[in-house]
């Protein structure tokens, strides 16, 4: 986090993985540096961040479904919050995805991020009474299974899916 939108500006503090900031506006660097790949910065209430290190997102929690529709094998859902933690990811078959091994090596929490689309094939109540969705990395693939907070997902509608196939 910098005091001004300039790589030579005073550093206010370190910024950590998956921190969420209010985004005021995007600005250009005060001093152009040709050895710096991006000259765009984001102004936050605390200071300035180089835009190449941040992902714009929104925080739109949802009222989760409490059950799957009768006869439905599952549904596609979009993450509508900055990120959602994945729980019990070793529940089921052994981990198959390389990115999970990498996260475990660095002791990082597995997560899904804003606007990711995932298949949901089971719904249950968590220990705290919240609704959890069982999500899988690929539809109909025996890949890794995870539990995640259902409020982080918006079920996609038929219209959402049909629009995406026309693009």
PDB file of C-alpha atoms in Angstrom:
ATOM      1  CA  UNK A   1       0.000   0.000   0.000  1.00  0.00           C
ATOM      2  CA  UNK A   2       1.568   3.281  -1.125  1.00  0.00           C
ATOM      3  CA  UNK A   3       0.938   6.871  -0.040  1.00  0.00           C
ATOM      4  CA  UNK A   4       0.637   8.038  -3.667  1.00  0.00           C
ATOM      5  CA  UNK A   5       0.262   6.228  -7.024  1.00  0.00           C
ATOM      6  CA  UNK A   6       4.014   6.004  -7.538  1.00  0.00           C
ATOM      7  CA  UNK A   7       6.368   3.052  -7.038  1.00  0.00           C
ATOM      8  CA  UNK A   8       8.816   5.405  -5.283  1.00  0.00           C
ATOM      9  CA  UNK A   9       6.168   6.719  -2.871  1.00  0.00           C
ATOM     10  CA  UNK A  10       6.304   5.865   0.821  1.00  0.00           C
ATOM     11  CA  UNK A  11       5.018   2.380   1.669  1.00  0.00           C
ATOM     12  CA  UNK A  12       2.165   2.592   4.159  1.00  0.00           C
ATOM     13  CA  UNK A  13       1.927  -1.122   4.869  1.00  0.00           C
ATOM     14  CA  UNK A  14       2.208  -4.602   3.397  1.00  0.00           C
ATOM     15  CA  UNK A  15      -0.853  -6.064   1.711  1.00  0.00           C
ATOM     16  CA  UNK A  16      -1.637  -9.754   2.019  1.00  0.00           C
ATOM     17  CA  UNK A  17      -3.211 -12.398  -0.172  1.00  0.00           C
ATOM     18  CA  UNK A  18      -6.989 -12.050  -0.557  1.00  0.00           C
ATOM     19  CA  UNK A  19      -7.325  -8.801   1.396  1.00  0.00           C
ATOM     20  CA  UNK A  20     -10.440  -6.929   0.326  1.00  0.00           C
ATOM     21  CA  UNK A  21     -10.387  -3.154  -0.161  1.00  0.00           C
ATOM     22  CA  UNK A  22     -12.959  -0.510  -1.000  1.00  0.00           C
ATOM     23  CA  UNK A  23     -12.219   0.700  -4.541  1.00  0.00           C
ATOM     24  CA  UNK A  24     -12.618   4.467  -4.905  1.00  0.00           C
ATOM     25  CA  UNK A  25     -11.283   4.935  -8.442  1.00  0.00           C
ATOM     26  CA  UNK A  26      -8.585   3.898 -10.858  1.00  0.00           C
ATOM     27  CA  UNK A  27      -5.821   6.453 -11.469  1.00  0.00           C
ATOM     28  CA  UNK A  28      -2.660   6.782 -13.551  1.00  0.00           C
ATOM     29  CA  UNK A  29       0.791   6.738 -12.005  1.00  0.00           C
ATOM     30  CA  UNK A  30       2.143  10.140 -10.975  1.00  0.00           C
ATOM     31  CA  UNK A  31       5.572   9.364 -12.428  1.00  0.00           C
ATOM     32  CA  UNK A  32       5.853   7.127 -15.477  1.00  0.00           C
ATOM     33  CA  UNK A  33       8.421   4.397 -14.987  1.00  0.00           C
ATOM     34  CA  UNK A  34       9.206   2.379 -18.097  1.00  0.00           C
ATOM     35  CA  UNK A  35      10.557  -0.548 -16.087  1.00  0.00           C
ATOM     36  CA  UNK A  36       7.183  -0.956 -14.308  1.00  0.00           C
ATOM     37  CA  UNK A  37       4.717  -3.060 -16.386  1.00  0.00           C
ATOM     38  CA  UNK A  38       1.528  -1.276 -15.293  1.00  0.00           C
ATOM     39  CA  UNK A  39       1.028   2.452 -14.740  1.00  0.00           C
ATOM     40  CA  UNK A  40      -2.528   2.034 -13.397  1.00  0.00           C
ATOM     41  CA  UNK A  41      -3.267   2.257  -9.701  1.00  0.00           C
ATOM     42  CA  UNK A  42      -6.390   1.947  -7.563  1.00  0.00           C
ATOM     43  CA  UNK A  43      -7.181   4.523  -4.926  1.00  0.00           C
ATOM     44  CA  UNK A  44      -8.531   3.033  -1.678  1.00  0.00           C
ATOM     45  CA  UNK A  45      -9.468   4.782   1.602  1.00  0.00           C
ATOM     46  CA  UNK A  46      -6.071   3.704   2.975  1.00  0.00           C
ATOM     47  CA  UNK A  47      -3.799   4.566   0.058  1.00  0.00           C
ATOM     48  CA  UNK A  48      -2.912   3.309  -3.424  1.00  0.00           C
ATOM     49  CA  UNK A  49      -2.399  -0.190  -4.831  1.00  0.00           C
ATOM     50  CA  UNK A  50      -0.946  -1.168  -8.184  1.00  0.00           C
ATOM     51  CA  UNK A  51      -3.856  -2.442 -10.236  1.00  0.00           C
ATOM     52  CA  UNK A  52      -1.968  -5.447 -11.587  1.00  0.00           C
ATOM     53  CA  UNK A  53      -2.130  -7.051  -8.146  1.00  0.00           C
ATOM     54  CA  UNK A  54      -5.849  -6.716  -7.476  1.00  0.00           C
ATOM     55  CA  UNK A  55      -9.064  -8.203  -8.825  1.00  0.00           C
ATOM     56  CA  UNK A  56     -12.196  -6.045  -8.917  1.00  0.00           C
ATOM     57  CA  UNK A  57     -15.163  -7.724  -7.256  1.00  0.00           C
ATOM     58  CA  UNK A  58     -18.391  -7.113  -5.396  1.00  0.00           C
ATOM     59  CA  UNK A  59     -19.823  -8.538  -2.186  1.00  0.00           C
ATOM     60  CA  UNK A  60     -23.347  -9.796  -2.904  1.00  0.00           C
ATOM     61  CA  UNK A  61     -24.281 -12.603  -0.464  1.00  0.00           C
ATOM     62  CA  UNK A  62     -27.372 -14.666  -1.370  1.00  0.00           C
ATOM     63  CA  UNK A  63     -30.165 -16.476   0.422  1.00  0.00           C
ATOM     64  CA  UNK A  64     -29.027 -20.069  -0.240  1.00  0.00           C
ATOM     65  CA  UNK A  65     -31.339 -22.822  -1.402  1.00  0.00           C
ATOM     66  CA  UNK A  66     -32.048 -25.306   1.375  1.00  0.00           C
ATOM     67  CA  UNK A  67     -32.594 -28.303  -0.920  1.00  0.00           C
ATOM     68  CA  UNK A  68     -32.044 -29.308  -4.513  1.00  0.00           C
ATOM     69  CA  UNK A  69     -35.100 -29.161  -6.747  1.00  0.00           C
ATOM     70  CA  UNK A  70     -36.913 -32.514  -6.943  1.00  0.00           C
ATOM     71  CA  UNK A  71     -35.324 -34.670  -9.644  1.00  0.00           C
ATOM     72  CA  UNK A  72     -32.478 -32.209 -10.169  1.00  0.00           C
ATOM     73  CA  UNK A  73     -28.906 -33.595 -10.121  1.00  0.00           C
ATOM     74  CA  UNK A  74     -27.524 -30.174  -9.227  1.00  0.00           C
ATOM     75  CA  UNK A  75     -27.107 -26.692 -10.628  1.00  0.00           C
ATOM     76  CA  UNK A  76     -24.494 -24.273 -11.897  1.00  0.00           C
ATOM     77  CA  UNK A  77     -23.737 -21.404  -9.523  1.00  0.00           C
ATOM     78  CA  UNK A  78     -21.661 -18.233  -9.623  1.00  0.00           C
ATOM     79  CA  UNK A  79     -19.568 -16.936  -6.717  1.00  0.00           C
ATOM     80  CA  UNK A  80     -20.941 -13.455  -5.862  1.00  0.00           C
ATOM     81  CA  UNK A  81     -18.641 -12.541  -2.961  1.00  0.00           C
ATOM     82  CA  UNK A  82     -14.899 -11.710  -3.072  1.00  0.00           C
ATOM     83  CA  UNK A  83     -13.999 -15.286  -2.118  1.00  0.00           C
ATOM     84  CA  UNK A  84     -15.447 -18.318  -0.379  1.00  0.00           C
ATOM     85  CA  UNK A  85     -13.428 -20.844   1.629  1.00  0.00           C
ATOM     86  CA  UNK A  86     -13.647 -24.514   0.704  1.00  0.00           C
ATOM     87  CA  UNK A  87     -14.190 -26.918   3.614  1.00  0.00           C
ATOM     88  CA  UNK A  88     -13.503 -30.619   4.141  1.00  0.00           C
ATOM     89  CA  UNK A  89     -11.803 -30.912   0.817  1.00  0.00           C
ATOM     90  CA  UNK A  90     -10.280 -34.236   1.836  1.00  0.00           C
ATOM     91  CA  UNK A  91     -13.780 -35.605   2.499  1.00  0.00           C
ATOM     92  CA  UNK A  92     -14.246 -38.157  -0.242  1.00  0.00           C
ATOM     93  CA  UNK A  93     -11.704 -39.418  -2.746  1.00  0.00           C
ATOM     94  CA  UNK A  94      -8.055 -38.381  -2.345  1.00  0.00           C
ATOM     95  CA  UNK A  95      -7.080 -34.992  -3.734  1.00  0.00           C
ATOM     96  CA  UNK A  96      -6.537 -35.119  -7.493  1.00  0.00           C
ATOM     97  CA  UNK A  97      -5.912 -31.499  -8.482  1.00  0.00           C
ATOM     98  CA  UNK A  98      -2.394 -30.067  -8.568  1.00  0.00           C
ATOM     99  CA  UNK A  99      -3.489 -26.655  -7.314  1.00  0.00           C
ATOM    100  CA  UNK A 100      -4.606 -28.277  -4.015  1.00  0.00           C
ATOM    101  CA  UNK A 101      -1.191 -29.812  -3.493  1.00  0.00           C
ATOM    102  CA  UNK A 102       0.369 -26.378  -4.086  1.00  0.00           C
ATOM    103  CA  UNK A 103      -1.951 -24.711  -1.562  1.00  0.00           C
ATOM    104  CA  UNK A 104      -1.273 -27.406   1.032  1.00  0.00           C
ATOM    105  CA  UNK A 105       2.485 -27.028   0.495  1.00  0.00           C
ATOM    106  CA  UNK A 106       2.250 -23.290   1.272  1.00  0.00           C
ATOM    107  CA  UNK A 107      -0.380 -23.822   4.015  1.00  0.00           C
ATOM    108  CA  UNK A 108      -2.972 -21.697   2.170  1.00  0.00           C
ATOM    109  CA  UNK A 109      -6.755 -21.989   2.392  1.00  0.00           C
ATOM    110  CA  UNK A 110      -8.410 -23.361  -0.790  1.00  0.00           C
ATOM    111  CA  UNK A 111     -10.925 -20.857  -2.123  1.00  0.00           C
ATOM    112  CA  UNK A 112     -13.179 -19.980  -5.004  1.00  0.00           C
ATOM    113  CA  UNK A 113     -13.218 -16.378  -6.190  1.00  0.00           C
ATOM    114  CA  UNK A 114     -15.705 -13.790  -7.420  1.00  0.00           C
ATOM    115  CA  UNK A 115     -17.503 -14.773 -10.643  1.00  0.00           C
ATOM    116  CA  UNK A 116     -16.158 -18.332 -10.754  1.00  0.00           C
ATOM    117  CA  UNK A 117     -18.768 -20.806 -11.970  1.00  0.00           C
ATOM    118  CA  UNK A 118     -19.034 -24.181 -10.226  1.00  0.00           C
ATOM    119  CA  UNK A 119     -21.362 -27.188 -10.167  1.00  0.00           C
ATOM    120  CA  UNK A 120     -23.360 -27.709  -6.947  1.00  0.00           C
ATOM    121  CA  UNK A 121     -24.686 -31.239  -6.425  1.00  0.00           C
ATOM    122  CA  UNK A 122     -25.669 -31.393  -2.744  1.00  0.00           C
ATOM    123  CA  UNK A 123     -27.043 -29.085  -0.032  1.00  0.00           C
ATOM    124  CA  UNK A 124     -26.810 -29.578   3.745  1.00  0.00           C
ATOM    125  CA  UNK A 125     -26.939 -27.670   7.034  1.00  0.00           C
ATOM    126  CA  UNK A 126     -23.588 -26.936   8.613  1.00  0.00           C
ATOM    127  CA  UNK A 127     -22.707 -27.274  12.285  1.00  0.00           C
ATOM    128  CA  UNK A 128     -23.521 -23.570  12.787  1.00  0.00           C
ATOM    129  CA  UNK A 129     -26.939 -23.915  11.091  1.00  0.00           C
ATOM    130  CA  UNK A 130     -25.776 -22.226   7.885  1.00  0.00           C
ATOM    131  CA  UNK A 131     -26.384 -23.845   4.504  1.00  0.00           C
ATOM    132  CA  UNK A 132     -23.447 -25.530   2.804  1.00  0.00           C
ATOM    133  CA  UNK A 133     -23.239 -26.483  -0.860  1.00  0.00           C
ATOM    134  CA  UNK A 134     -21.164 -29.404  -2.058  1.00  0.00           C
ATOM    135  CA  UNK A 135     -19.241 -28.129  -5.049  1.00  0.00           C
ATOM    136  CA  UNK A 136     -17.113 -29.952  -7.569  1.00  0.00           C
ATOM    137  CA  UNK A 137     -14.430 -28.649  -9.817  1.00  0.00           C
ATOM    138  CA  UNK A 138     -15.973 -30.255 -12.927  1.00  0.00           C
ATOM    139  CA  UNK A 139     -19.470 -31.448 -13.686  1.00  0.00           C
ATOM    140  CA  UNK A 140     -19.738 -35.232 -13.749  1.00  0.00           C
ATOM    141  CA  UNK A 141     -16.016 -35.631 -13.073  1.00  0.00           C
ATOM    142  CA  UNK A 142     -14.875 -37.807 -10.166  1.00  0.00           C
ATOM    143  CA  UNK A 143     -12.582 -34.916  -9.151  1.00  0.00           C
ATOM    144  CA  UNK A 144     -12.311 -33.216  -5.803  1.00  0.00           C
ATOM    145  CA  UNK A 145     -15.397 -32.489  -3.707  1.00  0.00           C
ATOM    146  CA  UNK A 146     -15.702 -29.492  -1.393  1.00  0.00           C
ATOM    147  CA  UNK A 147     -18.203 -27.873   0.974  1.00  0.00           C
ATOM    148  CA  UNK A 148     -18.672 -24.102   0.812  1.00  0.00           C
ATOM    149  CA  UNK A 149     -21.002 -21.497   2.323  1.00  0.00           C
ATOM    150  CA  UNK A 150     -24.176 -21.496   0.207  1.00  0.00           C
ATOM    151  CA  UNK A 151     -24.659 -17.742   0.714  1.00  0.00           C
ATOM    152  CA  UNK A 152     -21.611 -17.134  -1.500  1.00  0.00           C
ATOM    153  CA  UNK A 153     -23.348 -18.547  -4.593  1.00  0.00           C
ATOM    154  CA  UNK A 154     -26.069 -17.394  -6.968  1.00  0.00           C
ATOM    155  CA  UNK A 155     -27.703 -20.273  -8.826  1.00  0.00           C
ATOM    156  CA  UNK A 156     -27.540 -19.626 -12.559  1.00  0.00           C
ATOM    157  CA  UNK A 157     -30.835 -19.455 -14.394  1.00  0.00           C
ATOM    158  CA  UNK A 158     -31.688 -21.002 -17.756  1.00  0.00           C
ATOM    159  CA  UNK A 159     -31.458 -17.475 -19.186  1.00  0.00           C
ATOM    160  CA  UNK A 160     -27.913 -17.026 -17.773  1.00  0.00           C
ATOM    161  CA  UNK A 161     -26.800 -20.285 -19.345  1.00  0.00           C
ATOM    162  CA  UNK A 162     -28.470 -19.683 -22.719  1.00  0.00           C
ATOM    163  CA  UNK A 163     -26.943 -16.185 -22.946  1.00  0.00           C
ATOM    164  CA  UNK A 164     -23.459 -17.567 -22.322  1.00  0.00           C
ATOM    165  CA  UNK A 165     -23.792 -20.074 -25.168  1.00  0.00           C
ATOM    166  CA  UNK A 166     -24.656 -17.295 -27.636  1.00  0.00           C
ATOM    167  CA  UNK A 167     -21.469 -15.306 -26.997  1.00  0.00           C
TER     168      UNK A 167
END
